[in-house]
Coordinates of C-alpha atoms in Angstrom, one line a residue:
M1 CA 0.1 0.0 0.0
K2 CA 0.9 3.6 -0.6
V3 CA 1.3 5.7 2.4
G4 CA 1.3 9.6 2.6
F5 CA 2.6 11.6 5.7
L6 CA 1.0 15.0 6.2
S7 CA 2.3 17.4 9.0
V8 CA 0.2 20.2 9.8
E9 CA 2.5 23.3 11.0
R10 CA 5.1 21.1 12.3
T11 CA 6.5 17.6 11.5
T12 CA 7.4 15.0 14.0
V13 CA 8.0 12.3 11.4
D14 CA 11.6 11.0 10.9
V15 CA 11.4 10.4 7.2
R16 CA 14.3 7.7 7.0
E17 CA 12.6 5.8 9.8
A18 CA 9.0 6.0 8.4
K19 CA 10.3 4.6 4.9
I20 CA 12.2 1.7 6.6
A21 CA 9.0 0.8 8.6
M22 CA 7.0 0.9 5.5
F23 CA 9.5 -1.1 3.5
D24 CA 9.6 -3.9 5.8
S25 CA 6.1 -4.5 6.1
G26 CA 5.5 -4.5 2.3
H27 CA 4.2 -0.9 1.9
T28 CA 5.8 2.2 0.5
A29 CA 6.1 5.8 2.1
D30 CA 5.1 7.8 -1.0
A31 CA 4.9 11.5 0.0
F32 CA 5.8 13.7 3.0
L33 CA 4.2 17.1 3.2
T34 CA 4.3 19.9 5.6
V35 CA 1.3 22.6 5.4
G36 CA -0.2 25.3 7.3
A37 CA -3.7 25.0 8.7
E38 CA -5.3 26.6 5.7
E39 CA -3.9 24.1 3.5
I40 CA -5.0 21.1 5.0
D41 CA -8.0 20.1 2.9
R42 CA -6.1 20.8 -0.2
A43 CA -3.1 18.8 0.9
V44 CA -5.5 15.8 2.1
T45 CA -7.3 16.1 -1.1
Y46 CA -4.0 15.6 -3.2
L47 CA -2.7 12.8 -1.2
R48 CA -5.8 10.7 -1.4
T49 CA -5.4 10.7 -5.2
F50 CA -2.4 8.3 -5.2
C51 CA -2.1 7.2 -1.4
D52 CA -4.1 4.3 0.1
A53 CA -3.6 5.4 3.7
I54 CA -2.6 9.0 5.3
V55 CA -1.0 9.7 8.5
I56 CA -1.7 13.2 10.0
D57 CA 0.5 14.8 12.8
G58 CA 1.5 17.9 14.2
N59 CA -1.4 20.4 15.1
T60 CA -4.1 17.7 14.9
A61 CA -6.5 20.2 16.5
A62 CA -6.6 22.2 13.2
F63 CA -6.8 19.0 11.3
Y64 CA -10.1 18.0 13.3
D65 CA -11.3 21.6 12.9
T66 CA -11.3 21.5 9.2
Y67 CA -13.2 18.3 9.0
K68 CA -15.7 18.8 11.9
D69 CA -18.4 18.9 9.4
T70 CA -17.3 15.3 8.3
L71 CA -16.2 13.5 11.6
S72 CA -18.6 13.5 14.4
S73 CA -15.8 13.0 16.9
R74 CA -11.9 13.1 16.9
P75 CA -11.0 9.6 16.2
E76 CA -7.5 8.5 15.9
H77 CA -8.1 6.2 13.0
F78 CA -11.0 6.3 10.5
E79 CA -11.8 5.4 6.9
L80 CA -13.0 7.9 4.4
D81 CA -14.0 6.9 0.9
G82 CA -12.1 3.8 1.3
K83 CA -8.8 5.5 2.5
L84 CA -7.2 5.0 6.0
H85 CA -6.5 8.0 8.0
S86 CA -4.4 8.0 11.2
V87 CA -4.2 11.3 13.4
V88 CA -1.4 11.6 15.8
R89 CA 0.3 14.5 17.4
E90 CA 3.6 12.8 17.4
V91 CA 4.8 10.1 14.7
T92 CA 7.1 7.6 16.9
P93 CA 8.3 4.2 15.9
E94 CA 5.8 2.7 18.4
F95 CA 3.0 4.5 16.9
L96 CA 3.9 3.1 13.5
T97 CA 4.7 -0.4 14.4
E98 CA 2.1 -0.8 17.1
R99 CA -1.0 1.4 15.9
F100 CA -0.6 2.3 12.2
L101 CA 0.9 -0.5 10.5
P102 CA -1.4 -3.3 12.2
L103 CA -4.4 -1.5 10.4
V104 CA -2.7 -1.2 7.1
N105 CA -1.7 -4.8 7.2
K106 CA -5.3 -5.9 7.7
K107 CA -5.8 -4.7 4.1
T108 CA -3.4 -7.1 2.4
K109 CA -2.9 -10.9 2.9
K110 CA 1.1 -10.6 2.3
R111 CA 3.6 -10.9 5.1
Y112 CA 7.2 -10.2 5.0
A113 CA 10.6 -11.1 6.6
T114 CA 13.5 -8.6 6.4
I115 CA 17.3 -9.4 6.5
V116 CA 19.3 -6.3 7.5
F117 CA 22.9 -5.4 6.4
K118 CA 24.4 -2.4 8.1
T119 CA 27.0 -1.5 5.4
Y120 CA 29.7 1.2 5.6
R121 CA 32.2 2.6 3.0
K122 CA 29.9 1.9 0.1
S123 CA 27.7 4.5 -1.5
E124 CA 23.8 3.6 -2.4
S125 CA 25.0 3.6 -6.2
E126 CA 27.8 1.3 -5.6
L127 CA 25.5 -1.1 -3.7
R128 CA 22.8 -1.0 -6.3
I129 CA 25.5 -2.0 -8.8
L130 CA 26.6 -5.0 -6.6
L131 CA 22.9 -6.0 -6.2
K132 CA 21.7 -5.3 -9.7
D133 CA 20.3 -9.0 -10.0
Y134 CA 17.9 -8.5 -7.2
L135 CA 16.6 -4.9 -8.6
T136 CA 14.6 -6.6 -11.3
K137 CA 10.8 -7.0 -11.4
K138 CA 11.2 -10.8 -11.4
S139 CA 13.2 -10.9 -8.3
K140 CA 11.5 -12.7 -5.4
V141 CA 13.5 -10.6 -3.1
Q142 CA 13.0 -6.7 -2.9
I143 CA 15.8 -4.6 -1.7
G144 CA 15.6 -1.4 0.1
F145 CA 18.5 1.1 0.5
F146 CA 18.3 3.6 3.5
P147 CA 21.7 5.9 3.5
D148 CA 22.6 7.6 6.5
F149 CA 25.8 9.8 6.3
M150 CA 28.5 7.4 5.7
E151 CA 26.6 4.4 6.1
C152 CA 23.7 2.6 4.0
E153 CA 21.3 0.4 5.6
V154 CA 20.2 -2.4 3.4
H155 CA 16.9 -4.5 3.8
A156 CA 16.2 -7.4 1.8
R157 CA 12.4 -8.3 2.3
C158 CA 10.9 -11.8 1.2
L159 CA 7.5 -13.1 1.7
T160 CA 7.1 -15.3 4.8
S161 CA 5.5 -17.8 2.2
M162 CA 8.8 -18.5 0.8
A163 CA 10.4 -21.9 1.7
Q164 CA 13.0 -21.6 4.6
E165 CA 15.8 -23.3 2.4
D166 CA 15.0 -20.8 -0.3
M167 CA 15.3 -17.8 2.3
T168 CA 18.4 -19.2 3.8
A169 CA 20.0 -19.6 0.4
V170 CA 18.9 -15.9 -0.5
S171 CA 20.6 -14.8 2.9
Q172 CA 24.0 -16.5 2.1
K173 CA 24.1 -15.0 -1.3
L174 CA 23.5 -11.8 -0.1
D175 CA 26.1 -12.2 2.6
K176 CA 28.6 -13.1 0.1
I177 CA 28.0 -10.0 -1.6
L178 CA 27.6 -7.6 1.2
G179 CA 29.5 -9.3 4.1
G180 CA 33.0 -7.7 3.6
F181 CA 31.7 -4.3 4.4
T182 CA 28.6 -5.2 6.7
Y183 CA 29.3 -4.5 10.6
A184 CA 26.0 -5.7 11.9
Y185 CA 23.2 -7.8 10.7
E186 CA 20.6 -5.9 13.1
R187 CA 19.4 -2.4 13.5
I188 CA 21.9 -1.1 15.9
S189 CA 24.4 1.8 15.3
L190 CA 28.2 1.7 14.7
E191 CA 29.0 2.8 18.3
E192 CA 26.6 0.1 19.6
C193 CA 28.1 -2.4 17.6
V194 CA 31.9 -1.3 18.5
S195 CA 30.9 -1.1 22.2
Q196 CA 29.2 -4.5 22.2
M197 CA 32.3 -6.1 20.4
L198 CA 34.8 -4.3 22.7
R199 CA 33.1 -6.0 25.8
E200 CA 32.5 -9.4 24.4
E201 CA 36.2 -9.5 23.3
G202 CA 37.5 -8.1 26.5
L203 CA 39.5 -5.3 25.0
K204 CA 40.6 -2.0 26.5
L205 CA 40.3 1.1 24.6
K206 CA 42.0 4.6 24.9
I207 CA 41.4 7.5 23.1
A208 CA 43.2 10.9 22.2
E209 CA 41.2 13.6 20.8
S210 CA 42.0 16.8 19.0
F211 CA 40.1 17.0 15.7
T212 CA 37.1 15.2 17.2
G213 CA 37.2 17.2 20.5
G214 CA 36.0 14.5 22.8
A215 CA 33.2 13.4 20.1
I216 CA 34.3 10.0 20.0
G217 CA 34.2 9.3 23.9
A218 CA 30.7 11.0 23.8
A219 CA 29.5 8.5 21.2
L220 CA 30.6 5.6 23.3
T221 CA 29.8 6.8 26.6
K222 CA 26.2 7.9 26.1
L223 CA 25.7 4.0 25.9
P224 CA 25.5 1.9 29.2
G225 CA 28.5 -0.3 29.8
A226 CA 31.4 1.8 28.3
S227 CA 33.3 1.6 31.8
E228 CA 33.9 -2.1 30.7
F229 CA 36.2 -1.4 27.8
L230 CA 37.1 2.5 27.9
M231 CA 40.1 3.3 30.0
E232 CA 40.3 7.0 29.1
D233 CA 39.6 9.7 26.8
V234 CA 41.8 12.6 26.6
V235 CA 41.3 15.9 24.6
T236 CA 44.6 17.0 23.8
Y237 CA 43.8 20.2 22.0
S238 CA 46.8 22.2 22.4
V239 CA 50.5 21.9 21.7
A240 CA 51.4 21.8 25.3
S241 CA 48.8 19.0 26.2
K242 CA 49.9 16.8 23.0
N243 CA 53.6 17.1 24.6
K244 CA 52.9 17.1 28.2
R245 CA 49.9 14.5 28.4
L246 CA 50.8 12.2 25.6
G247 CA 54.5 12.7 25.3
V248 CA 54.5 13.9 21.5
P249 CA 58.1 15.4 20.9
L250 CA 57.8 19.1 20.3
E251 CA 60.6 18.9 17.5
V252 CA 57.9 16.5 15.7
I253 CA 55.1 19.3 16.1
A254 CA 57.6 21.9 15.0
E255 CA 58.9 20.1 12.0
K256 CA 55.6 18.2 10.8
G257 CA 52.9 20.3 12.6
A258 CA 50.3 19.6 14.9
V259 CA 48.0 18.4 11.9
S260 CA 50.3 15.6 10.6
G261 CA 50.5 12.1 10.6
D262 CA 53.6 12.2 12.8
T263 CA 51.7 14.0 15.5
A264 CA 48.8 11.6 15.2
Y265 CA 51.1 8.5 15.5
N266 CA 52.9 9.8 18.5
M267 CA 49.5 10.6 20.0
A268 CA 48.5 7.0 19.8
Y269 CA 51.9 5.8 20.8
G270 CA 51.7 7.9 23.8
L271 CA 48.3 6.4 24.8
M272 CA 50.1 2.9 24.4
S273 CA 53.2 3.6 26.3
S274 CA 51.5 2.6 29.6
G275 CA 50.9 -0.8 28.5
D276 CA 47.3 -0.9 29.8
C277 CA 45.3 -0.8 26.6
D278 CA 44.8 -3.2 23.6
I279 CA 43.5 -0.4 21.1
A280 CA 44.4 3.1 20.8
I281 CA 42.6 5.7 18.5
A282 CA 43.9 9.3 18.2
T283 CA 42.8 12.2 15.8
T284 CA 44.3 15.5 15.0
G285 CA 43.4 17.9 11.9
N286 CA 41.4 20.8 11.3
A287 CA 37.7 20.5 11.4
G288 CA 37.1 24.3 10.2
P289 CA 35.9 26.8 9.7
S290 CA 39.4 28.6 9.5
S291 CA 42.5 27.1 7.8
Q292 CA 45.1 28.3 10.2
N293 CA 46.4 24.8 10.9
G294 CA 46.2 23.5 7.4
T295 CA 43.4 22.8 5.0
V296 CA 40.2 22.6 6.3
G297 CA 38.7 19.1 6.6
L298 CA 42.1 17.6 6.7
C299 CA 42.3 14.9 9.3
Y300 CA 44.7 12.2 10.6
I301 CA 43.7 9.2 12.6
A302 CA 46.2 7.0 14.2
L303 CA 45.1 3.5 15.3
G304 CA 47.4 1.6 17.5
L305 CA 47.1 -2.3 18.1
T306 CA 49.4 -3.6 21.0
W307 CA 49.4 -7.2 19.9
Q308 CA 50.8 -6.2 16.5
K309 CA 53.2 -3.7 18.2
R310 CA 52.5 -1.1 15.4
V311 CA 50.4 2.0 14.8
G312 CA 48.7 2.8 11.5
V313 CA 48.0 6.4 10.3
F314 CA 45.3 7.2 8.0
K315 CA 44.8 10.4 6.2
Y316 CA 41.2 11.8 5.4
L317 CA 40.1 14.9 3.6
F318 CA 36.4 15.9 4.7
D319 CA 34.3 18.5 2.7
G320 CA 31.7 19.6 4.9
D321 CA 31.1 22.2 7.7
R322 CA 32.9 22.1 11.0
E323 CA 30.0 19.9 12.6
C324 CA 30.0 17.7 9.5
N325 CA 33.7 17.3 9.7
I326 CA 33.8 16.2 13.1
A327 CA 31.1 13.7 12.8
S328 CA 33.0 12.3 9.9
G329 CA 36.0 11.8 12.0
V330 CA 34.0 10.2 14.6
K331 CA 32.5 7.7 12.1
N332 CA 36.0 6.9 10.6
A333 CA 37.6 6.4 14.0
L334 CA 34.9 4.0 15.2
L335 CA 35.2 2.2 11.9
L336 CA 39.0 1.8 12.7
V337 CA 38.3 0.5 16.0
Y338 CA 35.9 -2.0 14.4
S339 CA 38.6 -3.1 12.1
G340 CA 41.1 -3.5 14.9
I341 CA 38.5 -5.6 16.7
L342 CA 38.3 -7.9 13.7
D343 CA 41.9 -8.3 13.5
C344 CA 42.1 -9.3 17.1
K345 CA 39.4 -11.8 16.6
K346 CA 41.3 -13.1 13.5
Q347 CA 44.4 -13.5 15.4
A348 CA 42.6 -15.4 18.0
R349 CA 41.3 -17.8 15.6
L350 CA 44.6 -18.2 14.2
Q351 CA 46.2 -18.9 17.5
A352 CA 43.4 -21.3 18.5
Q353 CA 44.2 -23.4 15.2
Q354 CA 47.9 -23.1 15.4
Q355 CA 48.2 -23.5 19.3
P356 CA 51.6 -21.5 19.5
P357 CA 53.5 -21.2 22.6
Q358 CA 52.7 -18.7 25.3
Q359 CA 53.4 -15.2 23.8
P360 CA 55.1 -12.6 26.1
A361 CA 53.3 -9.5 27.1
V362 CA 53.6 -6.9 24.5
N363 CA 56.2 -4.1 25.3
P364 CA 54.9 -0.9 23.9
T365 CA 58.5 0.3 23.9
A366 CA 59.1 -1.8 20.9
V367 CA 56.9 0.6 18.9
P368 CA 59.2 3.4 17.3
A369 CA 58.6 6.9 18.7
T370 CA 58.6 8.4 15.4
P371 CA 57.8 6.3 12.4
D372 CA 59.6 6.3 9.0
N373 CA 56.7 5.0 7.2
F374 CA 52.9 4.3 8.4
D375 CA 51.3 1.0 8.4
N376 CA 48.1 0.7 7.0
F377 CA 45.8 -2.2 7.9

């Protein structure tokens, strides 16, 4: 069914979440309008020309006043000329899944199961190319793409009447295509995924932030259980703090600059030098809006893995405003931590298979203070 969303004076609709909820249930979100009170009747008339159901939110009193001669009361749900209308002040996920969709689903016999892939570092257009065989009208699987900043959530929808073995085969084929850049198979955020994995693997994390200004730590500590894996998050914004707190040599900053791969490297190394963390992540750069410390959007992120006795430095150039650049830095830093956790799990599997002799504890001093070349993972 085609669903339209009409907001009166103010909108409470999360467009992306509404599209996902409709897709997963076999429907489509075909229009999102925001109008003033005087435009309600015209907007409803327009939506009813192509929508099977309409959700009205915002100033619901104005909506009921517009139709006081048609409606004898103020019902939350009603049908008019065969069209379902649902009126609510705020469109929440609970309203959609628990109150609206059950009514819409009664009008169709089809039911769907959905497979979720939380993908990263692939654009929607790139994903469409990879999944082109599933985007034809003959495909028994419908694919929905829901981009969000640097990620794209891919939903694969199948009829519940599909045989279980066929559904399993579809899931395996899709995972073969998307698995290499999927960080989760459920609707959780990247920070939730990283936090969960750090706890499960018993890994300890340290963070040093300049470019991101504490935003990485904020993303992780807004979730419960961060104390199980987060050792510290220091915001070393000034040259003095980078030197005194992390031991970044002043000559490195003088020669290479505070915004440099060498500085990021030494920030991560400074975190690792105490020997009480498994993963270290450090950021430095220029988020904007001015360009006093190098190109706006230039960012270096260093990832240190103590079991590998090395630090990798990664260079980025973001092209947004200050807020967007910082968000990009946070996202990329979390993705690097995620890659580090995967490396740890891989090493654990190899050790279990080979059963090597007990390895000595990692000595952080084995990592050189100033790199000649930066390792990439």
